[in-house]
Short mmCIF file of C-alpha atoms in Angstrom, two decimals:
data_model
loop_
_atom_site.label_atom_id
_atom_site.label_comp_id
_atom_site.label_asym_id
_atom_site.label_seq_id
_atom_site.Cartn_x
_atom_site.Cartn_y
_atom_site.Cartn_z
CA MET Z 1 -22.98 15.92 -5.32
CA SER Z 2 -21.70 17.65 -2.61
CA ILE Z 3 -20.97 21.32 -1.29
CA ASP Z 4 -17.51 22.45 -3.40
CA GLY Z 5 -14.36 22.17 -1.02
CA ILE Z 6 -16.19 19.41 1.06
CA THR Z 7 -14.36 15.65 0.39
CA GLY Z 8 -15.68 13.80 3.07
CA LEU Z 9 -15.77 13.18 6.69
CA ASP Z 10 -12.50 13.44 8.80
CA HIS Z 11 -13.09 12.90 12.75
CA LEU Z 12 -15.91 13.24 15.68
CA VAL Z 13 -14.59 15.40 18.19
CA ILE Z 14 -16.43 13.11 21.60
CA ALA Z 15 -16.40 15.96 24.45
CA THR Z 16 -15.22 14.67 27.91
CA ARG Z 17 -15.47 16.49 31.35
CA ASP Z 18 -12.51 14.34 32.17
CA LEU Z 19 -9.77 14.11 28.86
CA ASP Z 20 -7.89 11.52 31.54
CA ALA Z 21 -10.75 9.44 32.33
CA ALA Z 22 -12.22 9.27 28.06
CA ARG Z 23 -8.43 8.19 27.12
CA ASP Z 24 -8.57 5.87 29.98
CA ALA Z 25 -12.03 3.89 29.00
CA TYR Z 26 -10.92 4.16 25.43
CA SER Z 27 -7.80 2.40 25.97
CA ARG Z 28 -9.92 0.22 27.76
CA LEU Z 29 -11.53 -0.52 24.28
CA GLY Z 30 -8.54 -1.02 22.78
CA PHE Z 31 -8.02 1.91 21.04
CA THR Z 32 -4.57 2.59 20.64
CA VAL Z 33 -4.72 6.33 22.54
CA THR Z 34 -2.17 9.01 21.15
CA PRO Z 35 -0.20 11.38 23.46
CA ARG Z 36 -2.58 14.61 24.75
CA GLY Z 37 -1.08 17.60 22.13
CA HIS Z 38 -2.40 20.69 22.93
CA HIS Z 39 -3.66 23.16 20.49
CA THR Z 40 -2.69 26.32 22.38
CA GLN Z 41 -5.12 28.79 20.62
CA LEU Z 42 -8.20 27.13 21.18
CA LYS Z 43 -7.29 26.15 25.09
CA SER Z 44 -7.77 22.49 24.50
CA ALA Z 45 -6.34 19.27 24.43
CA ASN Z 46 -6.77 16.22 23.60
CA HIS Z 47 -6.69 12.85 22.54
CA THR Z 48 -6.63 11.11 18.41
CA ILE Z 49 -7.14 7.36 18.12
CA LEU Z 50 -6.16 7.24 14.46
CA PHE Z 51 -7.14 5.07 11.48
CA PRO Z 52 -5.78 4.06 8.75
CA THR Z 53 -8.91 4.84 6.50
CA GLY Z 54 -7.32 9.40 6.77
CA THR Z 55 -10.12 9.57 9.47
CA TYR Z 56 -9.83 9.98 13.52
CA LEU Z 57 -11.84 10.23 17.02
CA GLU Z 58 -11.37 13.13 18.48
CA LEU Z 59 -11.45 13.16 22.62
CA LEU Z 60 -11.37 16.66 23.06
CA GLY Z 61 -11.43 18.89 26.66
CA ILE Z 62 -11.58 21.66 28.05
CA GLU Z 63 -8.73 23.20 29.44
CA GLU Z 64 -9.58 27.40 30.44
CA GLN Z 65 -12.70 28.49 29.19
CA ARG Z 66 -12.57 31.53 26.24
CA PRO Z 67 -14.32 32.67 23.92
CA VAL Z 68 -12.90 30.12 21.02
CA ASN Z 69 -14.06 26.93 23.43
CA ALA Z 70 -17.67 27.84 25.11
CA HIS Z 71 -19.68 25.78 22.27
CA TYR Z 72 -18.05 22.58 23.51
CA ALA Z 73 -17.85 24.40 27.55
CA ALA Z 74 -21.61 24.73 26.44
CA PHE Z 75 -21.92 20.94 25.95
CA LEU Z 76 -20.28 19.48 28.47
CA ARG Z 77 -22.40 21.88 31.24
CA GLN Z 78 -25.32 19.28 29.42
CA ARG Z 79 -22.69 16.52 29.07
CA GLU Z 80 -20.53 14.17 27.37
CA GLY Z 81 -20.23 13.01 23.62
CA ILE Z 82 -19.49 13.36 20.55
CA ALA Z 83 -20.32 17.92 20.42
CA ALA Z 84 -18.92 18.16 16.89
CA ILE Z 85 -18.96 16.14 13.55
CA ALA Z 86 -15.61 17.92 11.44
CA LEU Z 87 -15.74 17.58 7.03
CA LYS Z 88 -12.63 16.76 5.17
CA THR Z 89 -11.86 19.56 2.98
CA PRO Z 90 -8.59 21.02 1.33
CA ASP Z 91 -9.21 24.23 1.60
CA ALA Z 92 -11.40 25.40 4.41
CA ARG Z 93 -11.33 29.31 3.56
CA ALA Z 94 -12.19 28.34 0.41
CA ALA Z 95 -15.04 26.66 1.42
CA ALA Z 96 -16.57 28.76 3.00
CA GLY Z 97 -18.20 31.21 -0.02
CA PRO Z 98 -20.11 27.00 -1.51
CA LEU Z 99 -20.60 26.78 1.50
CA SER Z 100 -22.37 29.87 2.50
CA ALA Z 101 -23.90 30.25 -1.34
CA ALA Z 102 -26.32 27.30 -1.05
CA GLY Z 103 -27.34 27.09 2.92
CA PHE Z 104 -24.99 26.64 5.03
CA PRO Z 105 -23.37 29.83 6.67
CA ALA Z 106 -19.30 30.14 7.69
CA PRO Z 107 -18.32 33.18 9.05
CA GLU Z 108 -13.67 33.83 8.97
CA SER Z 109 -11.53 31.38 9.27
CA VAL Z 110 -9.62 30.43 11.31
CA ASP Z 111 -5.86 29.18 12.29
CA PHE Z 112 -4.59 27.45 15.56
CA GLY Z 113 -1.72 24.30 15.97
CA ARG Z 114 -0.45 21.93 18.72
CA PRO Z 115 2.44 20.65 19.17
CA VAL Z 116 3.62 17.36 18.77
CA GLU Z 117 6.28 15.21 20.45
CA LEU Z 118 8.80 13.63 17.84
CA PRO Z 119 11.78 11.36 17.93
CA GLU Z 120 13.64 14.14 17.07
CA GLY Z 121 12.11 16.69 18.31
CA THR Z 122 8.65 18.74 18.31
CA ARG Z 123 6.86 20.22 15.30
CA ASP Z 124 4.00 22.01 15.50
CA ALA Z 125 0.72 19.88 13.33
CA SER Z 126 -1.51 22.80 11.95
CA PHE Z 127 -4.77 23.25 10.98
CA THR Z 128 -6.87 25.89 8.88
CA ILE Z 129 -10.74 25.28 10.65
CA THR Z 130 -13.98 26.58 9.24
CA GLN Z 131 -17.29 26.35 11.05
CA ILE Z 132 -21.10 25.94 9.73
CA ASP Z 133 -22.95 28.15 11.24
CA PRO Z 134 -24.99 24.92 13.87
CA ALA Z 135 -28.43 26.90 13.08
CA ALA Z 136 -28.13 25.05 9.89
CA THR Z 137 -27.24 21.75 10.37
CA PRO Z 138 -29.78 19.46 13.12
CA ALA Z 139 -27.65 17.93 15.83
CA GLY Z 140 -24.97 19.39 16.25
CA ARG Z 141 -21.90 21.31 15.03
CA VAL Z 142 -20.04 20.62 12.15
CA PHE Z 143 -16.94 23.09 10.95
CA LEU Z 144 -14.46 22.25 8.37
CA CYS Z 145 -11.01 21.22 8.61
CA GLN Z 146 -7.86 21.46 6.77
CA HIS Z 147 -4.54 19.87 7.29
CA HIS Z 148 -1.39 21.35 6.78
CA THR Z 149 1.10 18.70 8.99
CA PRO Z 150 -1.25 15.11 8.11
CA ASP Z 151 1.56 13.25 8.43
CA LEU Z 152 2.34 15.34 11.55
CA VAL Z 153 -1.10 13.26 12.71
CA TRP Z 154 -1.17 9.96 11.26
CA ARG Z 155 1.71 8.33 12.55
CA PRO Z 156 3.01 5.45 10.94
CA ASP Z 157 3.47 3.78 14.91
CA GLN Z 158 -0.18 4.77 16.35
CA LEU Z 159 -2.65 3.14 13.40
CA GLU Z 160 -3.37 0.25 15.16
CA HIS Z 161 -5.27 -0.47 17.40
CA ALA Z 162 -6.25 -4.06 18.88
CA ASN Z 163 -9.18 -4.26 18.43
CA SER Z 164 -8.61 -4.23 14.87
CA ALA Z 165 -9.97 -0.47 14.23
CA ILE Z 166 -9.36 0.19 10.82
CA GLY Z 167 -12.11 3.04 10.46
CA LEU Z 168 -15.53 4.81 10.73
CA GLU Z 169 -17.90 2.50 9.14
CA ALA Z 170 -21.39 4.93 9.93
CA LEU Z 171 -21.85 7.65 11.79
CA VAL Z 172 -25.06 7.49 13.57
CA ILE Z 173 -27.64 10.24 14.60
CA ALA Z 174 -30.66 10.00 16.55
CA ALA Z 175 -33.72 11.91 15.11
CA ALA Z 176 -37.05 12.82 15.92
CA ASP Z 177 -38.19 13.28 11.88
CA PRO Z 178 -35.37 11.54 9.52
CA ASP Z 179 -36.39 13.02 6.09
CA ALA Z 180 -35.47 16.46 7.71
CA VAL Z 181 -32.14 15.99 9.47
CA ALA Z 182 -31.45 12.85 6.53
CA ALA Z 183 -31.78 15.49 3.93
CA THR Z 184 -29.95 18.30 5.38
CA TYR Z 185 -26.81 16.37 5.51
CA ALA Z 186 -27.18 14.87 1.97
CA ARG Z 187 -26.98 18.60 0.80
CA LEU Z 188 -23.64 19.30 2.62
CA LEU Z 189 -21.97 16.27 2.16
CA GLY Z 190 -23.53 14.99 -1.06
CA GLY Z 191 -24.89 11.48 -2.13
CA THR Z 192 -28.49 9.85 -1.51
CA VAL Z 193 -30.57 8.99 0.88
CA THR Z 194 -32.07 4.99 1.41
CA ASP Z 195 -35.01 4.48 3.24
CA ARG Z 196 -34.85 1.93 5.71
CA GLY Z 197 -38.10 2.10 7.14
CA ALA Z 198 -38.24 3.89 10.68
CA ALA Z 199 -34.59 4.87 9.02
CA ARG Z 200 -32.18 6.83 7.71
CA VAL Z 201 -28.56 6.55 4.76
CA VAL Z 202 -27.31 9.01 3.67
CA GLU Z 203 -25.21 7.40 1.57
CA PRO Z 204 -22.20 8.99 0.17
CA VAL Z 205 -21.76 9.27 -3.46
CA GLY Z 206 -18.53 8.92 -3.57
CA SER Z 207 -15.16 5.86 -2.70
CA GLY Z 208 -12.11 6.35 -0.73
CA ASP Z 209 -11.23 8.30 3.38
CA GLY Z 210 -13.82 10.74 4.58
CA GLN Z 211 -16.03 8.85 2.33
CA VAL Z 212 -19.03 7.10 5.43
CA PRO Z 213 -22.13 6.94 5.46
CA VAL Z 214 -23.85 9.01 8.01
CA LEU Z 215 -27.81 6.99 9.30
CA VAL Z 216 -30.92 8.71 10.35
CA ALA Z 217 -32.58 7.11 12.64
CA THR Z 218 -35.63 7.46 15.50
CA PRO Z 219 -34.03 6.83 18.98
CA ASP Z 220 -37.65 3.98 19.25
CA ARG Z 221 -35.21 2.32 16.19
CA LEU Z 222 -31.35 2.86 18.10
CA HIS Z 223 -33.52 2.04 21.49
CA TRP Z 224 -33.32 -2.00 19.05
CA ALA Z 225 -29.19 -1.78 19.57
CA TRP Z 226 -28.91 0.00 22.53
CA THR Z 227 -30.96 -0.65 25.79
CA ALA Z 228 -31.71 1.68 27.03
CA ASP Z 229 -28.82 4.03 26.83
CA PRO Z 230 -29.31 7.37 29.04
CA ALA Z 231 -28.44 9.31 25.16
CA PHE Z 232 -31.30 8.13 24.82
CA ALA Z 233 -32.56 11.22 27.54
CA THR Z 234 -30.55 14.14 25.09
CA PRO Z 235 -32.49 16.45 23.36
CA LEU Z 236 -33.56 14.97 19.41
CA PRO Z 237 -31.82 15.52 17.91
CA PHE Z 238 -28.13 14.67 17.98
CA PHE Z 239 -25.40 12.68 17.04
CA ALA Z 240 -25.67 9.62 19.61
CA GLY Z 241 -22.65 6.99 18.12
CA PHE Z 242 -20.86 5.15 14.78
CA VAL Z 243 -20.35 2.54 13.57
CA VAL Z 244 -16.60 1.14 14.29
CA ARG Z 245 -15.28 -1.23 11.02
CA VAL Z 246 -13.14 -3.57 12.31
CA ALA Z 247 -10.74 -5.41 11.08
CA ASP Z 248 -10.88 -9.72 12.83
CA PRO Z 249 -14.03 -9.71 14.80
CA VAL Z 250 -12.23 -11.89 17.04
CA LYS Z 251 -8.91 -8.88 18.38
CA ALA Z 252 -13.01 -7.07 18.86
CA GLN Z 253 -14.94 -9.36 21.28
CA GLN Z 254 -11.61 -10.73 22.65
CA ALA Z 255 -10.21 -6.82 23.86
CA LEU Z 256 -13.80 -5.87 24.53
CA GLN Z 257 -14.99 -8.18 27.16
CA LYS Z 258 -11.32 -7.34 28.81
CA SER Z 259 -12.52 -4.20 29.28
CA LYS Z 260 -14.87 -5.53 31.38
CA VAL Z 261 -17.32 -2.71 29.04
CA PRO Z 262 -20.89 -3.37 28.97
CA THR Z 263 -21.60 -5.53 25.46
CA VAL Z 264 -24.15 -6.37 23.43
CA VAL Z 265 -23.47 -8.44 20.90
CA GLY Z 266 -25.38 -10.16 17.81
CA GLY Z 267 -25.85 -10.06 14.33
CA GLY Z 268 -21.97 -9.65 14.21
CA VAL Z 269 -22.01 -6.39 15.95
CA MET Z 270 -20.83 -5.75 18.58
CA ARG Z 271 -22.02 -2.26 21.00
CA VAL Z 272 -21.40 -0.37 23.55
CA ASN Z 273 -23.62 1.79 25.73
CA SER Z 274 -22.64 5.50 26.07
CA PRO Z 275 -21.65 5.30 29.78
CA GLY Z 276 -18.36 3.74 28.92
CA ALA Z 277 -17.93 4.90 25.80
CA CYS Z 278 -17.92 8.93 27.72
CA GLY Z 279 -21.53 9.93 26.14
CA ALA Z 280 -20.91 7.66 22.83
CA MET Z 281 -22.60 5.38 21.58
CA ILE Z 282 -20.25 2.36 19.51
CA ALA Z 283 -20.70 -0.53 17.66
CA PHE Z 284 -18.02 -2.41 16.12
CA ALA Z 285 -17.90 -4.37 12.93
CA GLN Z 286 -16.15 -6.20 10.08
CA ASP Z 287 -18.82 -6.52 7.76
CA PHE Z 288 -21.33 -4.30 8.55
CA ASP Z 289 -25.36 -4.40 8.28
CA LEU Z 290 -27.84 -2.16 8.84
CA ASN Z 291 -30.37 -4.47 9.68
CA ALA Z 292 -28.38 -5.35 12.76
CA LEU Z 293 -28.71 -2.26 13.96
CA ILE Z 294 -31.99 -0.90 13.00
CA PRO Z 295 -34.49 -3.40 12.93
#
């Protein structure tokens, strides 16, 4: 069982040094990218890629360095890629106590928002986040995200993608010790750990929005899928990439061919290396089989 107040994975934060280039890169891959938003208090800007399953990707750039965005600034001095993952919660403040009791210290929650341009005018999307002490979450920063205005985030006209993407199918973590990392995320997210040779999979116990497995594997196993990816030079463990479920693999392959981004196809999975996706390795599949990513 997950810690009280956590209901699944909400989104992945992909930090980038050039937000325009990131927007263009993900558009070329066949994703519908939302217009730019500005986090007034956080002094950051973003584009999102929304899925009808209730999860999304966030492309994040720093507009002005402030203490509140110091983590992302420090991350970007090293590389681009998945700098954080956000977990779903109905009450970010109430979840802080159970988190700390379970060994995941959480400092004071933060409220913030961003304007959203709508045909009828501008409204503010608002959120509350609770950060977990990064020392407690191997691979990267994890925080809880409470959406106060979900109708302003998941807009019906922004949920369809040329590559037919419909949701996040798995988060991929590269680690030298998959046992230790998987055990931490199983305790945080709930679920069971399945042994897959040199890999471990944290399988969620529930179903529905945000119930996304976490694949933790050694670099040599992930190297089999994403050959010679430069991201493997990153100190372990780290959030390496993600799997996207597509409704139509033909449309996905056509979108990737049109993008001219190098793509490896095999076992029903289409794989894009991190240079084509702002530091994140991506796999696209209709019927996801872990054997297509790890031997």
